[in-house]
mmCIF file with all atom_site columns, C-alpha atoms in Angstrom:
data_model
loop_
_atom_site.group_PDB
_atom_site.id
_atom_site.type_symbol
_atom_site.label_atom_id
_atom_site.label_alt_id
_atom_site.label_comp_id
_atom_site.label_asym_id
_atom_site.label_entity_id
_atom_site.label_seq_id
_atom_site.pdbx_PDB_ins_code
_atom_site.Cartn_x
_atom_site.Cartn_y
_atom_site.Cartn_z
_atom_site.occupancy
_atom_site.B_iso_or_equiv
_atom_site.pdbx_formal_charge
_atom_site.auth_seq_id
_atom_site.auth_comp_id
_atom_site.auth_asym_id
_atom_site.auth_atom_id
_atom_site.pdbx_PDB_model_num
ATOM 1   C CA . UNK A 1 1   ? -1.061  -6.636  -14.269 1.00 0.00 ? 1   UNK A CA 1
ATOM 2   C CA . UNK A 1 2   ? -4.445  -8.205  -12.610 1.00 0.00 ? 2   UNK A CA 1
ATOM 3   C CA . UNK A 1 3   ? -5.271  -7.177  -8.958  1.00 0.00 ? 3   UNK A CA 1
ATOM 4   C CA . UNK A 1 4   ? -6.235  -8.724  -6.069  1.00 0.00 ? 4   UNK A CA 1
ATOM 5   C CA . UNK A 1 5   ? -9.741  -7.643  -4.999  1.00 0.00 ? 5   UNK A CA 1
ATOM 6   C CA . UNK A 1 6   ? -8.062  -6.107  -1.537  1.00 0.00 ? 6   UNK A CA 1
ATOM 7   C CA . UNK A 1 7   ? -5.409  -4.021  -3.645  1.00 0.00 ? 7   UNK A CA 1
ATOM 8   C CA . UNK A 1 8   ? -8.208  -3.136  -6.688  1.00 0.00 ? 8   UNK A CA 1
ATOM 9   C CA . UNK A 1 9   ? -10.373 -1.552  -3.871  1.00 0.00 ? 9   UNK A CA 1
ATOM 10  C CA . UNK A 1 10  ? -7.880  -1.115  -0.781  1.00 0.00 ? 10  UNK A CA 1
ATOM 11  C CA . UNK A 1 11  ? -8.949  3.219   -0.925  1.00 0.00 ? 11  UNK A CA 1
ATOM 12  C CA . UNK A 1 12  ? -12.625 2.465   -0.642  1.00 0.00 ? 12  UNK A CA 1
ATOM 13  C CA . UNK A 1 13  ? -14.675 5.080   0.773   1.00 0.00 ? 13  UNK A CA 1
ATOM 14  C CA . UNK A 1 14  ? -15.437 3.767   5.017   1.00 0.00 ? 14  UNK A CA 1
ATOM 15  C CA . UNK A 1 15  ? -18.104 4.495   6.752   1.00 0.00 ? 15  UNK A CA 1
ATOM 16  C CA . UNK A 1 16  ? -16.937 5.827   10.062  1.00 0.00 ? 16  UNK A CA 1
ATOM 17  C CA . UNK A 1 17  ? -18.040 2.532   12.470  1.00 0.00 ? 17  UNK A CA 1
ATOM 18  C CA . UNK A 1 18  ? -17.629 0.628   15.633  1.00 0.00 ? 18  UNK A CA 1
ATOM 19  C CA . UNK A 1 19  ? -16.498 -2.560  15.741  1.00 0.00 ? 19  UNK A CA 1
ATOM 20  C CA . UNK A 1 20  ? -16.187 -5.406  17.925  1.00 0.00 ? 20  UNK A CA 1
ATOM 21  C CA . UNK A 1 21  ? -13.280 -5.523  20.787  1.00 0.00 ? 21  UNK A CA 1
ATOM 22  C CA . UNK A 1 22  ? -11.330 -8.817  20.422  1.00 0.00 ? 22  UNK A CA 1
ATOM 23  C CA . UNK A 1 23  ? -9.901  -8.672  23.604  1.00 0.00 ? 23  UNK A CA 1
ATOM 24  C CA . UNK A 1 24  ? -8.079  -11.829 25.137  1.00 0.00 ? 24  UNK A CA 1
ATOM 25  C CA . UNK A 1 25  ? -5.873  -12.627 28.400  1.00 0.00 ? 25  UNK A CA 1
ATOM 26  C CA . UNK A 1 26  ? -3.091  -14.815 27.242  1.00 0.00 ? 26  UNK A CA 1
ATOM 27  C CA . UNK A 1 27  ? -1.938  -16.276 31.278  1.00 0.00 ? 27  UNK A CA 1
ATOM 28  C CA . UNK A 1 28  ? -5.383  -17.931 31.103  1.00 0.00 ? 28  UNK A CA 1
ATOM 29  C CA . UNK A 1 29  ? -4.657  -19.610 28.214  1.00 0.00 ? 29  UNK A CA 1
ATOM 30  C CA . UNK A 1 30  ? -3.993  -23.124 26.851  1.00 0.00 ? 30  UNK A CA 1
ATOM 31  C CA . UNK A 1 31  ? -2.578  -22.547 23.305  1.00 0.00 ? 31  UNK A CA 1
ATOM 32  C CA . UNK A 1 32  ? -5.094  -24.851 21.497  1.00 0.00 ? 32  UNK A CA 1
ATOM 33  C CA . UNK A 1 33  ? -5.336  -22.885 18.742  1.00 0.00 ? 33  UNK A CA 1
ATOM 34  C CA . UNK A 1 34  ? -9.269  -23.569 18.438  1.00 0.00 ? 34  UNK A CA 1
ATOM 35  C CA . UNK A 1 35  ? -10.608 -20.069 18.325  1.00 0.00 ? 35  UNK A CA 1
ATOM 36  C CA . UNK A 1 36  ? -8.425  -20.103 14.738  1.00 0.00 ? 36  UNK A CA 1
ATOM 37  C CA . UNK A 1 37  ? -9.812  -23.018 13.828  1.00 0.00 ? 37  UNK A CA 1
ATOM 38  C CA . UNK A 1 38  ? -12.625 -21.923 13.922  1.00 0.00 ? 38  UNK A CA 1
ATOM 39  C CA . UNK A 1 39  ? -13.158 -17.912 12.677  1.00 0.00 ? 39  UNK A CA 1
ATOM 40  C CA . UNK A 1 40  ? -14.573 -18.991 9.414   1.00 0.00 ? 40  UNK A CA 1
ATOM 41  C CA . UNK A 1 41  ? -13.214 -15.037 7.969   1.00 0.00 ? 41  UNK A CA 1
ATOM 42  C CA . UNK A 1 42  ? -9.495  -15.901 9.216   1.00 0.00 ? 42  UNK A CA 1
ATOM 43  C CA . UNK A 1 43  ? -9.287  -13.487 10.847  1.00 0.00 ? 43  UNK A CA 1
ATOM 44  C CA . UNK A 1 44  ? -7.492  -14.757 13.654  1.00 0.00 ? 44  UNK A CA 1
ATOM 45  C CA . UNK A 1 45  ? -3.904  -16.608 13.325  1.00 0.00 ? 45  UNK A CA 1
ATOM 46  C CA . UNK A 1 46  ? -1.959  -18.782 15.497  1.00 0.00 ? 46  UNK A CA 1
ATOM 47  C CA . UNK A 1 47  ? 1.567   -16.198 15.878  1.00 0.00 ? 47  UNK A CA 1
ATOM 48  C CA . UNK A 1 48  ? 4.077   -19.334 17.307  1.00 0.00 ? 48  UNK A CA 1
ATOM 49  C CA . UNK A 1 49  ? 6.494   -17.095 18.760  1.00 0.00 ? 49  UNK A CA 1
ATOM 50  C CA . UNK A 1 50  ? 4.696   -15.565 21.097  1.00 0.00 ? 50  UNK A CA 1
ATOM 51  C CA . UNK A 1 51  ? 2.320   -18.600 21.120  1.00 0.00 ? 51  UNK A CA 1
ATOM 52  C CA . UNK A 1 52  ? -0.876  -15.946 21.303  1.00 0.00 ? 52  UNK A CA 1
ATOM 53  C CA . UNK A 1 53  ? -3.552  -15.316 18.966  1.00 0.00 ? 53  UNK A CA 1
ATOM 54  C CA . UNK A 1 54  ? -3.331  -12.201 16.060  1.00 0.00 ? 54  UNK A CA 1
ATOM 55  C CA . UNK A 1 55  ? -5.967  -10.729 14.802  1.00 0.00 ? 55  UNK A CA 1
ATOM 56  C CA . UNK A 1 56  ? -5.189  -10.117 10.761  1.00 0.00 ? 56  UNK A CA 1
ATOM 57  C CA . UNK A 1 57  ? -7.576  -8.726  8.076   1.00 0.00 ? 57  UNK A CA 1
ATOM 58  C CA . UNK A 1 58  ? -7.137  -5.783  5.756   1.00 0.00 ? 58  UNK A CA 1
ATOM 59  C CA . UNK A 1 59  ? -6.385  -3.665  9.138   1.00 0.00 ? 59  UNK A CA 1
ATOM 60  C CA . UNK A 1 60  ? -6.887  -5.713  11.607  1.00 0.00 ? 60  UNK A CA 1
ATOM 61  C CA . UNK A 1 61  ? -9.913  -7.136  13.947  1.00 0.00 ? 61  UNK A CA 1
ATOM 62  C CA . UNK A 1 62  ? -12.485 -4.772  12.319  1.00 0.00 ? 62  UNK A CA 1
ATOM 63  C CA . UNK A 1 63  ? -12.216 -4.995  8.491   1.00 0.00 ? 63  UNK A CA 1
ATOM 64  C CA . UNK A 1 64  ? -12.673 -9.177  8.999   1.00 0.00 ? 64  UNK A CA 1
ATOM 65  C CA . UNK A 1 65  ? -14.642 -10.144 12.215  1.00 0.00 ? 65  UNK A CA 1
ATOM 66  C CA . UNK A 1 66  ? -18.119 -10.611 11.529  1.00 0.00 ? 66  UNK A CA 1
ATOM 67  C CA . UNK A 1 67  ? -19.019 -10.857 15.491  1.00 0.00 ? 67  UNK A CA 1
ATOM 68  C CA . UNK A 1 68  ? -19.725 -14.678 15.062  1.00 0.00 ? 68  UNK A CA 1
ATOM 69  C CA . UNK A 1 69  ? -17.459 -15.234 18.644  1.00 0.00 ? 69  UNK A CA 1
ATOM 70  C CA . UNK A 1 70  ? -17.070 -19.025 17.528  1.00 0.00 ? 70  UNK A CA 1
ATOM 71  C CA . UNK A 1 71  ? -13.674 -17.844 18.937  1.00 0.00 ? 71  UNK A CA 1
ATOM 72  C CA . UNK A 1 72  ? -15.030 -17.219 21.509  1.00 0.00 ? 72  UNK A CA 1
ATOM 73  C CA . UNK A 1 73  ? -17.860 -20.160 22.737  1.00 0.00 ? 73  UNK A CA 1
ATOM 74  C CA . UNK A 1 74  ? -15.163 -22.600 21.633  1.00 0.00 ? 74  UNK A CA 1
ATOM 75  C CA . UNK A 1 75  ? -12.386 -21.472 23.620  1.00 0.00 ? 75  UNK A CA 1
ATOM 76  C CA . UNK A 1 76  ? -12.140 -24.597 26.664  1.00 0.00 ? 76  UNK A CA 1
ATOM 77  C CA . UNK A 1 77  ? -10.513 -21.561 28.572  1.00 0.00 ? 77  UNK A CA 1
ATOM 78  C CA . UNK A 1 78  ? -12.753 -18.638 28.037  1.00 0.00 ? 78  UNK A CA 1
ATOM 79  C CA . UNK A 1 79  ? -9.272  -16.146 27.509  1.00 0.00 ? 79  UNK A CA 1
ATOM 80  C CA . UNK A 1 80  ? -11.391 -15.013 24.352  1.00 0.00 ? 80  UNK A CA 1
ATOM 81  C CA . UNK A 1 81  ? -14.384 -12.359 24.784  1.00 0.00 ? 81  UNK A CA 1
ATOM 82  C CA . UNK A 1 82  ? -15.724 -10.322 21.637  1.00 0.00 ? 82  UNK A CA 1
ATOM 83  C CA . UNK A 1 83  ? -16.963 -6.779  23.515  1.00 0.00 ? 83  UNK A CA 1
ATOM 84  C CA . UNK A 1 84  ? -18.668 -4.258  22.319  1.00 0.00 ? 84  UNK A CA 1
ATOM 85  C CA . UNK A 1 85  ? -21.156 -3.874  18.966  1.00 0.00 ? 85  UNK A CA 1
ATOM 86  C CA . UNK A 1 86  ? -21.245 -3.240  15.114  1.00 0.00 ? 86  UNK A CA 1
ATOM 87  C CA . UNK A 1 87  ? -22.976 -0.159  14.342  1.00 0.00 ? 87  UNK A CA 1
ATOM 88  C CA . UNK A 1 88  ? -22.448 2.424   11.458  1.00 0.00 ? 88  UNK A CA 1
ATOM 89  C CA . UNK A 1 89  ? -22.267 6.120   13.028  1.00 0.00 ? 89  UNK A CA 1
ATOM 90  C CA . UNK A 1 90  ? -22.341 8.193   9.978   1.00 0.00 ? 90  UNK A CA 1
ATOM 91  C CA . UNK A 1 91  ? -24.229 7.850   6.466   1.00 0.00 ? 91  UNK A CA 1
ATOM 92  C CA . UNK A 1 92  ? -26.379 6.344   4.461   1.00 0.00 ? 92  UNK A CA 1
ATOM 93  C CA . UNK A 1 93  ? -26.224 3.547   5.634   1.00 0.00 ? 93  UNK A CA 1
ATOM 94  C CA . UNK A 1 94  ? -25.489 4.696   10.028  1.00 0.00 ? 94  UNK A CA 1
ATOM 95  C CA . UNK A 1 95  ? -26.875 2.171   12.745  1.00 0.00 ? 95  UNK A CA 1
ATOM 96  C CA . UNK A 1 96  ? -30.449 3.154   14.038  1.00 0.00 ? 96  UNK A CA 1
ATOM 97  C CA . UNK A 1 97  ? -31.274 3.673   17.753  1.00 0.00 ? 97  UNK A CA 1
ATOM 98  C CA . UNK A 1 98  ? -34.348 1.632   18.810  1.00 0.00 ? 98  UNK A CA 1
ATOM 99  C CA . UNK A 1 99  ? -36.814 4.557   20.673  1.00 0.00 ? 99  UNK A CA 1
ATOM 100 C CA . UNK A 1 100 ? -39.504 3.884   21.669  1.00 0.00 ? 100 UNK A CA 1
ATOM 101 C CA . UNK A 1 101 ? -42.230 6.225   20.770  1.00 0.00 ? 101 UNK A CA 1
ATOM 102 C CA . UNK A 1 102 ? -40.051 7.736   17.044  1.00 0.00 ? 102 UNK A CA 1
ATOM 103 C CA . UNK A 1 103 ? -39.939 4.718   15.084  1.00 0.00 ? 103 UNK A CA 1
ATOM 104 C CA . UNK A 1 104 ? -42.480 4.886   11.940  1.00 0.00 ? 104 UNK A CA 1
ATOM 105 C CA . UNK A 1 105 ? -43.656 1.974   11.836  1.00 0.00 ? 105 UNK A CA 1
ATOM 106 C CA . UNK A 1 106 ? -43.749 -0.211  7.915   1.00 0.00 ? 106 UNK A CA 1
ATOM 107 C CA . UNK A 1 107 ? -45.726 1.826   4.744   1.00 0.00 ? 107 UNK A CA 1
ATOM 108 C CA . UNK A 1 108 ? -44.985 -0.523  1.286   1.00 0.00 ? 108 UNK A CA 1
ATOM 109 C CA . UNK A 1 109 ? -48.841 0.926   0.057   1.00 0.00 ? 109 UNK A CA 1
ATOM 110 C CA . UNK A 1 110 ? -47.679 4.811   0.742   1.00 0.00 ? 110 UNK A CA 1
ATOM 111 C CA . UNK A 1 111 ? -48.199 7.035   3.989   1.00 0.00 ? 111 UNK A CA 1
ATOM 112 C CA . UNK A 1 112 ? -51.863 6.890   3.001   1.00 0.00 ? 112 UNK A CA 1
ATOM 113 C CA . UNK A 1 113 ? -52.552 3.265   2.717   1.00 0.00 ? 113 UNK A CA 1
ATOM 114 C CA . UNK A 1 114 ? -51.897 1.817   6.541   1.00 0.00 ? 114 UNK A CA 1
ATOM 115 C CA . UNK A 1 115 ? -55.305 0.572   7.082   1.00 0.00 ? 115 UNK A CA 1
ATOM 116 C CA . UNK A 1 116 ? -54.977 -1.383  3.597   1.00 0.00 ? 116 UNK A CA 1
ATOM 117 C CA . UNK A 1 117 ? -51.392 -3.122  4.960   1.00 0.00 ? 117 UNK A CA 1
ATOM 118 C CA . UNK A 1 118 ? -53.207 -3.974  8.646   1.00 0.00 ? 118 UNK A CA 1
ATOM 119 C CA . UNK A 1 119 ? -55.572 -5.631  5.699   1.00 0.00 ? 119 UNK A CA 1
ATOM 120 C CA . UNK A 1 120 ? -53.493 -8.119  4.089   1.00 0.00 ? 120 UNK A CA 1
ATOM 121 C CA . UNK A 1 121 ? -51.449 -8.789  6.996   1.00 0.00 ? 121 UNK A CA 1
ATOM 122 C CA . UNK A 1 122 ? -54.384 -9.193  9.007   1.00 0.00 ? 122 UNK A CA 1
ATOM 123 C CA . UNK A 1 123 ? -55.531 -11.654 6.389   1.00 0.00 ? 123 UNK A CA 1
ATOM 124 C CA . UNK A 1 124 ? -51.951 -13.489 5.712   1.00 0.00 ? 124 UNK A CA 1
ATOM 125 C CA . UNK A 1 125 ? -52.227 -14.339 9.413   1.00 0.00 ? 125 UNK A CA 1
ATOM 126 C CA . UNK A 1 126 ? -55.504 -16.618 8.848   1.00 0.00 ? 126 UNK A CA 1
ATOM 127 C CA . UNK A 1 127 ? -55.746 -20.232 9.529   1.00 0.00 ? 127 UNK A CA 1
ATOM 128 C CA . UNK A 1 128 ? -55.295 -22.946 5.881   1.00 0.00 ? 128 UNK A CA 1
ATOM 129 C CA . UNK A 1 129 ? -58.195 -24.946 5.606   1.00 0.00 ? 129 UNK A CA 1
ATOM 130 C CA . UNK A 1 130 ? -59.048 -28.165 6.723   1.00 0.00 ? 130 UNK A CA 1
ATOM 131 C CA . UNK A 1 131 ? -55.487 -30.247 5.399   1.00 0.00 ? 131 UNK A CA 1
ATOM 132 C CA . UNK A 1 132 ? -56.249 -33.891 4.080   1.00 0.00 ? 132 UNK A CA 1
ATOM 133 C CA . UNK A 1 133 ? -55.065 -37.333 5.712   1.00 0.00 ? 133 UNK A CA 1
ATOM 134 C CA . UNK A 1 134 ? -52.458 -39.722 4.599   1.00 0.00 ? 134 UNK A CA 1
ATOM 135 C CA . UNK A 1 135 ? -55.799 -41.155 3.181   1.00 0.00 ? 135 UNK A CA 1
ATOM 136 C CA . UNK A 1 136 ? -57.907 -39.085 1.971   1.00 0.00 ? 136 UNK A CA 1
ATOM 137 C CA . UNK A 1 137 ? -55.236 -37.826 -0.414  1.00 0.00 ? 137 UNK A CA 1
ATOM 138 C CA . UNK A 1 138 ? -54.092 -41.310 -1.355  1.00 0.00 ? 138 UNK A CA 1
ATOM 139 C CA . UNK A 1 139 ? -58.142 -41.385 -2.560  1.00 0.00 ? 139 UNK A CA 1
ATOM 140 C CA . UNK A 1 140 ? -58.437 -38.443 -4.435  1.00 0.00 ? 140 UNK A CA 1
ATOM 141 C CA . UNK A 1 141 ? -54.543 -39.273 -5.998  1.00 0.00 ? 141 UNK A CA 1
ATOM 142 C CA . UNK A 1 142 ? -56.631 -43.239 -6.996  1.00 0.00 ? 142 UNK A CA 1
ATOM 143 C CA . UNK A 1 143 ? -59.362 -41.283 -8.511  1.00 0.00 ? 143 UNK A CA 1
ATOM 144 C CA . UNK A 1 144 ? -57.149 -38.941 -10.558 1.00 0.00 ? 144 UNK A CA 1
ATOM 145 C CA . UNK A 1 145 ? -55.206 -41.636 -12.080 1.00 0.00 ? 145 UNK A CA 1
ATOM 146 C CA . UNK A 1 146 ? -58.488 -43.652 -13.091 1.00 0.00 ? 146 UNK A CA 1
ATOM 147 C CA . UNK A 1 147 ? -60.405 -41.142 -14.196 1.00 0.00 ? 147 UNK A CA 1
ATOM 148 C CA . UNK A 1 148 ? -56.413 -41.206 -16.988 1.00 0.00 ? 148 UNK A CA 1
ATOM 149 C CA . UNK A 1 149 ? -56.662 -44.592 -18.194 1.00 0.00 ? 149 UNK A CA 1
#
């Protein structure tokens, strides 16, 4: 029997993670369903019984929401809010905290090669030479065609 992707990887390791929080105020909702229609991952579905958007996914919104905030942006009643941020708390892919002075600059050419990296960066940011005008480009094209004949 062929397994679906979700069935195959339902017990895969998920590092400790903090996700976005989906906040919804039902008393403000105009029931337009724009939030459900605009969700690119279909993590929201409309519950006809309760007349509310419901988070779906592998185990709720946290494994389906990509944090695009489309639902919040299109809601005419402003009853949806996405709070917080996505962070991997532990493990190999841990989200690094940005602290001034604690970050090591990238060293693509090794530890002792910072000057080489800076020189290459400086050279790559030089201004380009003067570009052709349309008349010069046309004249150049004309001469190259006449040489072929």
